[in-house]
Amino acid sequence: MNILMRITRMAYYYRKRLILAYLSFFAAIGFSLLVPWLFGKSIDQLVVIEGVLEEGGRLIPNPDLTWQILFVMASLLLGASLCRGFFDFARTYTTDSLSQLVSYDFRNQIYDKLQNVSFAYHDKEHTGNLMSKATADVEAIRRFVNMGLVRSLEVVVRTIAVTSILIWINWELALISLIFVPFLVLRSTLVIGKLRRMWLHVQEVNGELVTVLQENLVGIHVVKAFGSENFERRKYDKKAQELREEYYQSERLQGTNSAWMSLYFTFALCLIVWYGGWEIIRGDLTPGQLAQFVLYLNQLTFPIRASAQIINSFSRAISSGRRIFDVLDSSSPVEEKPDARVMGRAEGHVQFRSASFAYDARSATLQSVNIDAEPGKVTAILGAPGSGKSTIVNLIPRFYDVTDGEVTIDGDDIREFTLESLRRNVGIVQQDIFLFDATIRDNIAYGVSNASEEDIVNAAKVAQLHDQIMSFAHGYDTWVGERGSTLSGGQRQRLSIARTVLVNPPILILDDSTSSVDVETERQIHQAMVNVMKGRTTFVIAHRLSTVREADQILVLKDGHIVEEGNHVELMARRGIYRDIYELQLRPQEEVLLDASLVGGDGGDN
């Protein structure tokens, strides 16, 4: 119930609309209850049971009835029906708009939460499951606000009002018509418990299905390269069948419950017609009262039939609300302090002071790391996969927080500053380049909304990309496609460099990987990086010889420790791990570059 109360508090934020919804359905109920009463009175005005002609055997019209009375009764019926229709429309409009506003708030809260939680949260959550929470689960909440929050009270009020009127008209008929209600209440209570568990599982399976689809679409090139279309199809089909079965079971349960409701009403109506006829014959009931009773009982079918949908909306809201609030209530390992300061433009002196970090409690990724990166200097980081290279650079912009020690910029702990101002001072060019489905101009200007055309062009020139952009038919208005699919690997990387240049950060992080590009593209990227690194404190996860040899200091990592530190000449003289890396990995690059230059020279002579 706590989940439903939290959803209700969200709806109460729009209390005026909620109150209007309640007032409109109260008015609609009042006019709908007036219609059967007017109809019954009209019948009693038209027919007098004891006035029968002897010769014809037909009922005599009431001599006191005039056409004016008949016109008045018809007008009252029409007026009551029109008013009921108007207030039904008002109730529908207010409840639908209210449910859309609440779902809008939930979507925005989920999105804002996912934007602000740290990498550690996203490392543990599947993207497809999060997408399911932001779509299918929010839709379940919207249906609850529409059906459960407002219509449930309407069902209760209408049930009490109609039941009271039925008892007032004829308590014996009312007792007959309501004899099965305790059974229906018990059954509904059991159904709501089953549906809650079933819908929770349905939403979880739906999230898993979306995850399979999302992974397949993102990795479609890998799927096709390995000819795994049939394998992926079977995997998706298996999860889709599981979801279909879960939906079928829940819908069957709802349908069974609704069928019992209908059967109750039909059986009750048969008993009422039979017993009501005897009451009229005995003179204890008028024809108009029996008509009223049947019409009121017909109005009772709405809450009985709607109760199945309302029960379903409650069940789905509980399960979906739990999944949504799991996101909204999650705590991020990286959070701003309430009194966090705004960092101005930093000089760029970065220090790691006995910094340690662990993704979980079982093993530490970094252990007591000490680094001193002076402003304007280049720090290259080498090491085997899993040695902690990426972790070091991820700690600087606080994608993760150190578990011990501290990271400082210009002598101040980075945890003292707001995340936005800190990250404005740290530019990142990642190995896995992500480009938005937009124009080249929009991608370069991402993060700098007020960038001028001149600034964008200058950034592209620094990144050695301007000339290639101008060779495109649409220049800077060229659409890059999803994830930059229309650009080459080297172009995507240089575009990412241009995007970082435009931010103009004093601290720069480069994942210097060019293993997937040719020698000429590598040369262009290297020139772009040289231009970008000028005057900035730069951290480079180094893969290339030129970057390593030109670095002011080189850090060699092993199992979360810095095992060697110095420049290229110093580390080569030590004949340690760095020299082994150089001989096995970096020297072959030097030979390849030398061969490429010789081939280029021969071509020029010819």
Coordinates of C-alpha atoms in Angstrom, one line a residue:
M1 CA 0.0 0.0 0.0
N2 CA 2.9 2.3 0.5
I3 CA 3.6 2.2 -3.2
L4 CA 0.0 3.2 -4.0
M5 CA 0.2 6.0 -1.5
R6 CA 3.3 7.4 -3.1
I7 CA 1.6 7.3 -6.5
T8 CA -1.4 9.0 -5.0
R9 CA 0.8 11.8 -3.6
M10 CA 2.1 12.4 -7.1
A11 CA -1.4 12.7 -8.4
Y12 CA -2.3 15.0 -5.5
Y13 CA 0.2 17.5 -6.8
Y14 CA -2.5 18.3 -9.3
R15 CA -5.1 18.5 -6.7
K16 CA -7.4 20.9 -8.5
R17 CA -7.7 18.5 -11.5
L18 CA -8.2 15.6 -9.1
I19 CA -10.9 17.4 -7.2
L20 CA -12.7 18.3 -10.4
A21 CA -12.6 14.7 -11.4
Y22 CA -14.2 13.6 -8.2
L23 CA -16.8 16.4 -8.3
S24 CA -17.7 15.6 -12.0
F25 CA -18.2 11.9 -11.3
F26 CA -20.3 12.7 -8.2
A27 CA -22.5 14.9 -10.4
A28 CA -22.6 12.2 -13.1
I29 CA -23.7 9.6 -10.6
G30 CA -26.4 11.9 -9.3
F31 CA -27.9 12.5 -12.8
S32 CA -27.6 8.8 -13.7
L33 CA -29.5 7.8 -10.6
L34 CA -32.2 10.3 -11.5
V35 CA -32.9 8.7 -14.9
P36 CA -34.3 5.4 -13.6
W37 CA -36.5 7.2 -11.1
L38 CA -38.0 9.5 -13.7
F39 CA -38.5 6.5 -16.0
G40 CA -40.3 4.5 -13.3
K41 CA -42.5 7.5 -12.4
S42 CA -43.4 7.9 -16.1
I43 CA -44.5 4.3 -16.3
D44 CA -46.7 4.6 -13.2
Q45 CA -48.3 7.7 -14.7
L46 CA -49.1 5.9 -17.9
V47 CA -50.5 2.6 -16.4
V48 CA -53.1 2.0 -13.7
I49 CA -53.2 -1.7 -12.9
E50 CA -56.7 -1.9 -11.4
G51 CA -58.5 0.1 -14.3
V52 CA -59.4 -2.6 -16.8
L53 CA -62.2 -2.4 -19.4
E54 CA -64.6 -5.4 -19.1
E55 CA -65.3 -5.8 -22.8
G56 CA -61.8 -5.2 -24.3
G57 CA -59.6 -6.5 -21.5
R58 CA -57.2 -3.6 -22.1
L59 CA -55.6 -1.2 -19.5
I60 CA -57.3 2.2 -19.4
P61 CA -55.1 5.3 -19.6
N62 CA -55.1 7.4 -16.4
P63 CA -57.8 10.1 -16.9
D64 CA -55.7 12.6 -15.0
L65 CA -52.7 12.3 -17.3
T66 CA -52.4 15.0 -19.9
W67 CA -50.0 15.6 -22.7
Q68 CA -48.4 18.4 -20.8
I69 CA -47.4 16.0 -18.0
L70 CA -46.0 13.5 -20.6
F71 CA -44.0 16.3 -22.2
V72 CA -42.6 17.4 -18.8
M73 CA -41.5 13.9 -18.0
A74 CA -39.9 13.4 -21.3
S75 CA -38.1 16.7 -21.0
L76 CA -36.8 15.8 -17.5
L77 CA -35.5 12.5 -18.8
L78 CA -33.8 14.2 -21.7
G79 CA -32.3 16.9 -19.5
A80 CA -31.0 14.4 -16.9
S81 CA -29.5 12.3 -19.7
L82 CA -27.7 15.3 -21.2
C83 CA -26.4 16.4 -17.8
R84 CA -25.1 12.9 -17.1
G85 CA -23.4 12.9 -20.5
F86 CA -21.8 16.3 -19.9
F87 CA -20.4 15.3 -16.4
D88 CA -19.3 11.9 -17.8
F89 CA -17.2 13.8 -20.4
A90 CA -15.9 16.2 -17.7
R91 CA -14.8 13.2 -15.6
T92 CA -13.2 11.5 -18.6
Y93 CA -11.3 14.6 -19.6
T94 CA -10.0 15.4 -16.1
T95 CA -9.0 11.8 -15.2
D96 CA -7.3 11.3 -18.6
S97 CA -5.4 14.5 -18.4
L98 CA -4.5 13.9 -14.8
S99 CA -3.1 10.4 -15.6
Q100 CA -1.0 11.9 -18.5
L101 CA 0.4 14.6 -16.2
V102 CA 1.4 12.0 -13.6
S103 CA 3.0 9.7 -16.1
Y104 CA 4.8 12.7 -17.6
D105 CA 6.3 13.5 -14.1
F106 CA 7.3 9.9 -13.6
R107 CA 9.1 9.7 -17.0
N108 CA 11.0 12.9 -16.3
Q109 CA 12.0 11.7 -12.8
I110 CA 13.2 8.4 -14.1
Y111 CA 15.2 10.1 -16.9
D112 CA 16.7 12.7 -14.5
K113 CA 17.6 9.9 -12.1
L114 CA 19.3 7.8 -14.8
Q115 CA 21.2 10.9 -15.9
N116 CA 22.5 11.6 -12.5
V117 CA 23.4 8.2 -11.1
S118 CA 27.1 7.2 -11.4
F119 CA 28.6 4.6 -13.8
A120 CA 28.4 2.1 -11.0
Y121 CA 24.6 2.0 -11.2
H122 CA 24.6 1.6 -15.0
D123 CA 27.2 -1.2 -14.7
K124 CA 24.7 -3.3 -12.8
E125 CA 21.5 -2.5 -14.7
H126 CA 20.5 -3.8 -18.1
T127 CA 19.6 -1.0 -20.6
G128 CA 16.5 -2.9 -21.8
N129 CA 15.2 -3.3 -18.3
L130 CA 15.6 0.4 -17.7
M131 CA 13.8 1.2 -20.9
S132 CA 10.9 -1.1 -19.9
K133 CA 10.6 0.7 -16.6
A134 CA 10.5 4.1 -18.3
T135 CA 7.8 3.0 -20.8
A136 CA 5.7 -0.1 -19.9
D137 CA 5.8 0.5 -16.1
V138 CA 5.0 4.2 -16.4
E139 CA 2.0 3.3 -18.6
A140 CA 0.8 0.9 -15.9
I141 CA 1.0 3.8 -13.4
R142 CA -1.0 6.0 -15.8
R143 CA -3.7 3.4 -16.1
F144 CA -3.9 3.2 -12.3
V145 CA -4.4 6.9 -11.9
N146 CA -7.1 6.8 -14.6
M147 CA -8.9 3.6 -13.5
G148 CA -7.8 2.9 -10.0
L149 CA -7.4 6.2 -8.3
V150 CA -10.5 7.9 -9.6
R151 CA -12.8 5.2 -10.9
S152 CA -12.4 3.0 -7.9
L153 CA -14.0 5.7 -5.7
E154 CA -16.7 6.1 -8.3
V155 CA -17.3 2.3 -8.2
V156 CA -17.6 2.4 -4.4
V157 CA -19.9 5.5 -4.3
R158 CA -22.1 4.1 -7.1
T159 CA -22.3 0.7 -5.5
I160 CA -23.4 2.1 -2.1
A161 CA -25.9 4.5 -3.7
V162 CA -27.5 1.9 -6.0
T163 CA -27.6 -0.7 -3.3
S164 CA -29.3 1.7 -0.9
I165 CA -31.9 2.6 -3.5
L166 CA -32.5 -1.1 -4.3
I167 CA -33.2 -1.8 -0.7
W168 CA -35.5 1.3 -0.4
I169 CA -37.5 0.1 -3.5
N170 CA -37.9 -3.5 -2.3
W171 CA -35.6 -5.1 0.3
E172 CA -36.6 -8.6 -0.7
L173 CA -35.6 -8.1 -4.3
A174 CA -32.4 -6.3 -3.1
L175 CA -31.5 -9.3 -0.9
I176 CA -32.0 -11.7 -3.9
S177 CA -29.9 -9.5 -6.2
L178 CA -27.1 -9.1 -3.6
I179 CA -26.9 -12.7 -2.3
F180 CA -23.8 -13.5 -4.4
V181 CA -21.8 -10.3 -3.4
P182 CA -19.8 -11.9 -0.5
F183 CA -18.7 -14.6 -2.9
L184 CA -17.6 -12.0 -5.5
V185 CA -15.8 -10.0 -2.9
L186 CA -13.8 -13.0 -1.7
R187 CA -13.0 -14.0 -5.2
S188 CA -11.8 -10.5 -6.1
T189 CA -9.6 -10.4 -3.1
L190 CA -7.9 -13.6 -4.2
V191 CA -7.6 -12.4 -7.8
I192 CA -5.9 -9.2 -6.8
G193 CA -3.2 -11.1 -5.0
K194 CA -2.6 -13.4 -7.9
L195 CA -2.5 -10.6 -10.4
R196 CA 0.0 -8.6 -8.4
R197 CA 2.5 -11.4 -8.5
M198 CA 1.7 -12.2 -12.1
W199 CA 2.1 -8.6 -13.3
L200 CA 5.4 -8.2 -11.4
H201 CA 6.8 -11.2 -13.3
V202 CA 5.3 -9.9 -16.6
Q203 CA 7.1 -6.6 -16.2
E204 CA 10.4 -8.4 -15.4
V205 CA 10.1 -10.6 -18.5
N206 CA 9.2 -7.7 -20.6
G207 CA 12.3 -5.9 -19.5
E208 CA 14.4 -9.0 -20.3
L209 CA 12.8 -9.1 -23.8
V210 CA 13.6 -5.4 -24.5
T211 CA 17.2 -6.1 -23.3
V212 CA 17.5 -9.0 -25.9
L213 CA 16.1 -6.7 -28.6
Q214 CA 18.4 -3.8 -27.6
E215 CA 21.5 -6.0 -27.6
N216 CA 20.6 -7.5 -30.9
L217 CA 20.1 -4.1 -32.6
V218 CA 23.3 -2.6 -31.2
G219 CA 25.4 -5.6 -32.0
I220 CA 23.8 -6.3 -35.4
H221 CA 27.2 -6.2 -37.2
V222 CA 28.6 -8.9 -34.9
V223 CA 25.4 -11.0 -35.4
K224 CA 25.7 -10.9 -39.1
A225 CA 29.5 -11.3 -39.1
F226 CA 29.2 -14.6 -37.3
G227 CA 26.0 -15.7 -39.1
S228 CA 24.1 -15.9 -35.8
E229 CA 20.7 -14.6 -37.0
N230 CA 19.0 -17.9 -36.3
F231 CA 20.5 -18.2 -32.8
E232 CA 19.4 -14.6 -32.0
R233 CA 16.0 -15.3 -33.4
R234 CA 15.6 -18.4 -31.2
K235 CA 16.8 -16.4 -28.2
Y236 CA 14.3 -13.7 -28.8
D237 CA 11.5 -16.1 -29.7
K238 CA 12.0 -18.0 -26.4
K239 CA 11.7 -14.8 -24.4
A240 CA 8.7 -13.6 -26.4
Q241 CA 6.9 -16.9 -25.9
E242 CA 7.5 -16.6 -22.1
L243 CA 6.1 -13.1 -22.2
R244 CA 3.1 -14.3 -24.3
E245 CA 2.4 -17.1 -21.8
E246 CA 2.6 -14.7 -18.9
Y247 CA 0.2 -12.3 -20.5
Y248 CA -2.1 -15.1 -21.4
Q249 CA -2.3 -16.4 -17.9
S250 CA -3.0 -12.9 -16.5
E251 CA -5.6 -12.1 -19.1
R252 CA -7.3 -15.5 -18.6
L253 CA -7.5 -14.8 -14.8
Q254 CA -9.0 -11.4 -15.5
G255 CA -11.4 -12.8 -18.1
T256 CA -12.5 -15.6 -15.7
N257 CA -13.2 -13.0 -13.0
S258 CA -15.2 -10.8 -15.4
A259 CA -17.2 -13.9 -16.6
W260 CA -18.2 -14.6 -13.0
M261 CA -19.3 -11.0 -12.6
S262 CA -21.5 -11.3 -15.7
L263 CA -22.9 -14.7 -14.7
Y264 CA -23.9 -13.2 -11.3
F265 CA -25.8 -10.3 -12.9
T266 CA -27.6 -12.5 -15.4
F267 CA -28.7 -15.0 -12.8
A268 CA -29.7 -12.2 -10.4
L269 CA -31.8 -10.6 -13.2
C270 CA -33.6 -13.8 -13.9
L271 CA -34.6 -14.1 -10.2
I272 CA -35.6 -10.5 -10.1
V273 CA -37.9 -10.8 -13.1
W274 CA -39.5 -13.9 -11.6
Y275 CA -39.9 -12.6 -8.1
G276 CA -40.7 -9.1 -9.1
G277 CA -43.7 -10.3 -11.2
W278 CA -45.1 -12.0 -8.1
E279 CA -44.7 -8.8 -6.1
I280 CA -46.6 -6.9 -8.8
I281 CA -49.4 -9.5 -8.8
R282 CA -49.7 -9.3 -5.0
G283 CA -49.8 -5.5 -5.2
D284 CA -46.6 -5.0 -3.2
L285 CA -44.8 -3.4 -6.2
T286 CA -45.8 -1.2 -9.1
P287 CA -44.7 -1.7 -12.7
G288 CA -42.7 1.5 -12.5
Q289 CA -40.9 0.4 -9.4
L290 CA -39.9 -2.9 -11.0
A291 CA -38.6 -0.9 -14.1
Q292 CA -36.7 1.3 -11.7
F293 CA -35.3 -1.7 -9.9
V294 CA -34.1 -3.3 -13.1
L295 CA -32.5 -0.1 -14.4
Y296 CA -30.8 0.5 -11.1
L297 CA -29.5 -3.0 -11.1
N298 CA -28.3 -2.5 -14.6
Q299 CA -26.3 0.5 -13.3
L300 CA -24.8 -1.8 -10.7
T301 CA -23.3 -3.9 -13.5
F302 CA -20.8 -1.0 -14.2
P303 CA -19.0 -1.2 -10.9
I304 CA -19.2 -5.0 -11.0
R305 CA -17.7 -5.2 -14.4
A306 CA -15.3 -2.3 -13.8
S307 CA -14.0 -3.9 -10.6
A308 CA -12.1 -6.5 -12.7
Q309 CA -10.2 -3.7 -14.6
I310 CA -9.7 -1.7 -11.3
I311 CA -8.3 -4.8 -9.6
N312 CA -6.0 -5.3 -12.6
S313 CA -4.9 -1.6 -12.4
F314 CA -4.1 -1.9 -8.7
S315 CA -2.1 -5.1 -9.3
R316 CA -0.1 -3.6 -12.1
A317 CA 0.5 -0.4 -10.3
I318 CA 1.9 -2.2 -7.2
S319 CA 4.3 -4.3 -9.3
S320 CA 5.2 -1.5 -11.7
G321 CA 5.5 1.1 -8.9
R322 CA 7.9 -1.1 -7.1
R323 CA 10.1 -1.3 -10.1
I324 CA 10.0 2.4 -10.8
F325 CA 10.7 3.3 -7.2
D326 CA 13.6 0.9 -7.1
V327 CA 15.1 3.3 -9.7
L328 CA 14.0 6.6 -8.0
D329 CA 15.1 5.4 -4.5
S330 CA 18.4 4.1 -5.6
S331 CA 21.4 5.9 -4.1
S332 CA 24.3 6.8 -6.3
P333 CA 27.8 6.0 -5.0
V334 CA 28.8 9.4 -6.5
E335 CA 26.8 12.3 -5.0
E336 CA 27.4 16.0 -4.6
K337 CA 27.7 17.4 -1.1
P338 CA 24.9 19.8 -0.1
D339 CA 27.5 22.6 0.2
A340 CA 29.5 21.7 -2.9
R341 CA 31.3 24.6 -4.5
V342 CA 31.5 25.6 -8.2
M343 CA 34.9 25.0 -9.7
G344 CA 36.2 27.9 -11.8
R345 CA 38.6 27.3 -14.6
A346 CA 41.3 25.1 -13.1
E347 CA 45.1 25.4 -13.6
G348 CA 45.1 21.6 -14.0
H349 CA 47.4 20.3 -11.3
V350 CA 46.0 16.7 -10.7
Q351 CA 47.2 14.6 -7.8
F352 CA 46.2 11.1 -6.6
R353 CA 47.1 10.8 -2.9
S354 CA 47.0 7.2 -1.7
A355 CA 44.0 6.6 -3.8
S356 CA 42.3 3.2 -3.7
F357 CA 39.2 1.9 -5.5
A358 CA 37.2 -1.3 -5.6
Y359 CA 34.2 -2.1 -7.7
D360 CA 33.1 -4.5 -5.0
A361 CA 34.2 -5.5 -1.6
R362 CA 35.9 -8.7 -2.8
S363 CA 38.8 -7.2 -4.7
A364 CA 40.5 -3.8 -5.1
T365 CA 41.1 -2.4 -8.6
L366 CA 43.5 0.3 -7.4
Q367 CA 45.6 0.2 -4.2
S368 CA 47.3 3.3 -2.7
V369 CA 48.1 5.0 -6.0
N370 CA 50.1 8.2 -5.9
I371 CA 50.2 10.4 -9.1
D372 CA 51.4 14.0 -9.5
A373 CA 50.4 15.4 -12.9
E374 CA 51.6 19.0 -13.2
P375 CA 49.7 21.6 -15.3
G376 CA 50.4 21.3 -19.0
K377 CA 52.2 18.0 -18.7
V378 CA 51.4 14.7 -20.4
T379 CA 51.0 11.5 -18.4
A380 CA 50.9 8.2 -20.3
I381 CA 49.4 5.1 -18.7
L382 CA 50.5 1.6 -19.7
G383 CA 49.5 -1.8 -18.5
A384 CA 47.9 -5.1 -19.2
P385 CA 44.1 -5.3 -19.5
G386 CA 42.5 -5.2 -16.1
S387 CA 45.5 -3.4 -14.5
G388 CA 43.4 -0.3 -13.7
K389 CA 44.2 2.1 -16.5
S390 CA 40.6 3.1 -17.3
T391 CA 39.8 3.2 -13.6
I392 CA 42.4 5.9 -13.0
V393 CA 41.0 8.2 -15.7
N394 CA 37.4 7.5 -14.6
L395 CA 38.2 8.8 -11.1
I396 CA 39.2 12.2 -12.3
P397 CA 35.7 13.4 -13.5
R398 CA 34.2 11.4 -10.6
F399 CA 32.5 8.7 -12.8
Y400 CA 33.4 6.7 -9.7
D401 CA 34.6 7.8 -6.3
V402 CA 37.8 6.6 -4.6
T403 CA 37.1 4.2 -1.7
D404 CA 40.2 5.5 0.1
G405 CA 42.5 8.4 -0.2
E406 CA 41.7 11.4 -2.5
V407 CA 42.0 12.9 -5.9
T408 CA 42.7 16.6 -6.0
I409 CA 42.8 19.4 -8.6
D410 CA 44.9 22.4 -7.7
G411 CA 45.2 21.0 -4.2
D412 CA 41.4 20.7 -3.5
D413 CA 39.6 17.4 -3.2
I414 CA 37.4 17.0 -6.2
R415 CA 34.5 15.8 -4.0
E416 CA 34.2 19.4 -2.7
F417 CA 33.0 20.6 -6.1
T418 CA 29.7 20.2 -8.0
L419 CA 29.8 17.5 -10.6
E420 CA 28.9 19.8 -13.5
S421 CA 31.6 22.3 -12.8
L422 CA 34.2 19.6 -12.3
R423 CA 33.3 17.9 -15.6
R424 CA 33.5 21.2 -17.4
N425 CA 37.2 21.2 -16.5
V426 CA 37.8 17.6 -17.7
G427 CA 37.5 16.8 -21.4
I428 CA 37.4 13.1 -22.5
V429 CA 38.1 11.5 -25.9
Q430 CA 37.1 7.9 -25.6
Q431 CA 38.1 4.9 -27.6
D432 CA 34.5 3.9 -28.0
I433 CA 33.2 7.0 -29.8
F434 CA 29.5 7.7 -29.4
L435 CA 27.9 10.2 -31.9
F436 CA 24.3 11.3 -31.8
D437 CA 21.9 10.8 -34.7
A438 CA 22.3 14.5 -35.8
T439 CA 24.4 16.7 -38.0
I440 CA 28.2 17.0 -37.8
R441 CA 27.7 20.6 -36.5
D442 CA 25.3 19.4 -33.7
N443 CA 27.7 16.7 -32.7
I444 CA 30.7 19.0 -32.5
A445 CA 28.7 21.6 -30.6
Y446 CA 27.3 19.1 -28.1
G447 CA 27.8 20.4 -24.6
V448 CA 28.3 24.0 -25.8
S449 CA 24.9 25.3 -26.7
N450 CA 26.0 28.8 -27.5
A451 CA 28.9 27.8 -29.8
S452 CA 29.3 30.1 -32.8
E453 CA 29.9 28.8 -36.3
E454 CA 33.5 30.1 -36.1
D455 CA 34.1 28.2 -32.9
I456 CA 32.8 25.0 -34.4
V457 CA 35.0 25.4 -37.6
N458 CA 38.1 26.2 -35.5
A459 CA 37.5 23.1 -33.4
A460 CA 37.2 21.0 -36.5
K461 CA 40.5 22.5 -37.9
V462 CA 42.3 21.6 -34.7
A463 CA 41.0 18.1 -35.0
Q464 CA 42.3 17.9 -38.6
L465 CA 38.7 17.3 -39.8
H466 CA 37.6 20.5 -41.5
D467 CA 38.8 19.7 -45.0
Q468 CA 37.0 16.3 -45.0
I469 CA 33.8 17.9 -43.7
M470 CA 33.9 20.4 -46.5
S471 CA 34.3 17.6 -49.0
F472 CA 30.9 16.3 -48.1
A473 CA 27.9 17.5 -50.1
H474 CA 26.2 19.2 -47.1
G475 CA 29.4 20.1 -45.2
Y476 CA 28.7 20.7 -41.5
D477 CA 25.0 19.9 -42.1
T478 CA 25.9 16.3 -43.1
W479 CA 23.8 13.8 -41.1
V480 CA 26.1 11.4 -39.3
G481 CA 23.5 8.6 -38.8
E482 CA 22.9 6.5 -35.8
R483 CA 26.2 6.2 -33.8
G484 CA 28.0 7.9 -36.6
S485 CA 27.4 5.1 -39.1
T486 CA 28.1 7.3 -42.1
L487 CA 31.6 8.3 -41.0
S488 CA 34.8 6.3 -41.0
G489 CA 36.5 5.2 -37.7
G490 CA 39.1 7.9 -38.0
Q491 CA 36.5 10.6 -38.8
R492 CA 34.5 9.6 -35.8
Q493 CA 37.5 9.8 -33.5
R494 CA 38.5 13.2 -34.9
L495 CA 35.0 14.5 -34.5
S496 CA 35.1 13.4 -30.9
I497 CA 38.3 15.3 -30.5
A498 CA 36.7 18.4 -32.0
R499 CA 33.8 18.1 -29.6
T500 CA 36.3 18.1 -26.7
V501 CA 38.3 21.0 -28.2
L502 CA 35.2 23.2 -28.3
V503 CA 34.7 22.7 -24.5
N504 CA 38.3 23.9 -24.1
P505 CA 39.0 22.0 -20.8
P506 CA 42.3 22.5 -18.9
I507 CA 42.4 18.7 -18.2
L508 CA 42.3 16.2 -21.0
I509 CA 41.8 12.4 -21.0
L510 CA 42.6 10.5 -24.1
D511 CA 42.0 6.8 -24.8
D512 CA 44.7 6.8 -27.5
S513 CA 43.6 3.8 -29.5
T514 CA 44.1 3.8 -33.3
S515 CA 44.5 0.1 -33.9
S516 CA 41.6 0.0 -36.3
V517 CA 42.8 2.8 -38.6
D518 CA 45.4 2.9 -41.4
V519 CA 48.8 4.6 -41.0
E520 CA 47.7 7.9 -42.7
T521 CA 44.6 8.2 -40.6
E522 CA 46.7 7.5 -37.5
R523 CA 49.1 10.2 -38.5
Q524 CA 46.2 12.7 -38.8
I525 CA 44.7 11.7 -35.5
H526 CA 48.1 12.0 -33.8
Q527 CA 48.5 15.5 -35.2
A528 CA 45.1 16.4 -33.9
M529 CA 45.9 15.1 -30.5
V530 CA 49.2 17.0 -30.4
N531 CA 47.3 20.2 -31.2
V532 CA 44.7 19.4 -28.5
M533 CA 47.2 18.6 -25.8
K534 CA 49.1 21.9 -26.0
G535 CA 48.9 23.7 -22.7
R536 CA 46.6 21.1 -21.1
T537 CA 47.2 18.5 -18.3
T538 CA 46.7 15.3 -20.3
F539 CA 46.2 11.7 -19.3
V540 CA 46.6 9.2 -22.1
I541 CA 45.8 5.5 -22.0
A542 CA 48.7 4.9 -24.5
H543 CA 48.7 2.4 -27.3
R544 CA 51.0 4.1 -29.7
L545 CA 54.8 4.6 -29.7
S546 CA 54.7 8.4 -30.5
T547 CA 52.4 9.2 -27.5
V548 CA 54.5 7.1 -25.1
R549 CA 57.9 8.6 -26.2
E550 CA 56.6 12.2 -26.0
A551 CA 55.0 11.9 -22.6
D552 CA 56.5 13.8 -19.7
Q553 CA 55.9 10.9 -17.4
I554 CA 54.9 7.2 -18.0
L555 CA 53.0 5.1 -15.4
V556 CA 53.2 1.4 -15.8
L557 CA 50.4 -0.4 -13.9
K558 CA 50.2 -4.0 -12.7
D559 CA 47.4 -5.4 -10.6
G560 CA 46.2 -2.0 -9.4
H561 CA 49.7 -0.8 -8.4
I562 CA 52.1 1.6 -10.2
V563 CA 55.2 -0.6 -10.6
E564 CA 57.2 1.8 -12.7
E565 CA 57.2 5.6 -13.2
G566 CA 59.4 7.9 -15.3
N567 CA 60.0 9.1 -18.9
H568 CA 60.8 7.0 -21.9
V569 CA 64.6 7.2 -21.5
E570 CA 64.6 6.5 -17.7
L571 CA 62.3 3.5 -18.0
M572 CA 64.2 2.0 -20.9
A573 CA 67.4 2.2 -18.8
R574 CA 65.8 0.2 -16.0
R575 CA 65.2 -2.8 -18.3
G576 CA 61.9 -3.6 -16.4
I577 CA 58.3 -4.1 -17.5
Y578 CA 58.2 -1.0 -19.6
R579 CA 61.2 -2.2 -21.7
D580 CA 59.4 -5.5 -22.2
I581 CA 56.2 -3.7 -23.4
Y582 CA 58.3 -1.6 -25.7
E583 CA 60.1 -4.5 -27.3
L584 CA 56.9 -6.6 -27.7
Q585 CA 54.3 -4.0 -28.6
L586 CA 55.7 -0.6 -29.4
R587 CA 58.9 -1.3 -31.4
P588 CA 56.9 -3.2 -34.1
Q589 CA 54.8 -0.1 -34.5
E590 CA 58.0 1.9 -35.2
E591 CA 59.0 -0.6 -37.9
V592 CA 55.5 -0.4 -39.5
L593 CA 55.6 3.3 -39.6
L594 CA 59.1 3.2 -41.1
D595 CA 58.1 0.8 -43.8
A596 CA 55.1 3.0 -44.6
S597 CA 57.2 6.1 -45.0
L598 CA 59.7 4.2 -47.3
V599 CA 56.9 3.0 -49.5
G600 CA 55.5 6.5 -49.7
G601 CA 59.0 7.8 -50.6
D602 CA 59.4 5.2 -53.4
G603 CA 56.0 6.2 -54.8
G604 CA 57.0 9.9 -55.0
D605 CA 60.2 9.1 -57.0
N606 CA 58.3 7.1 -59.5

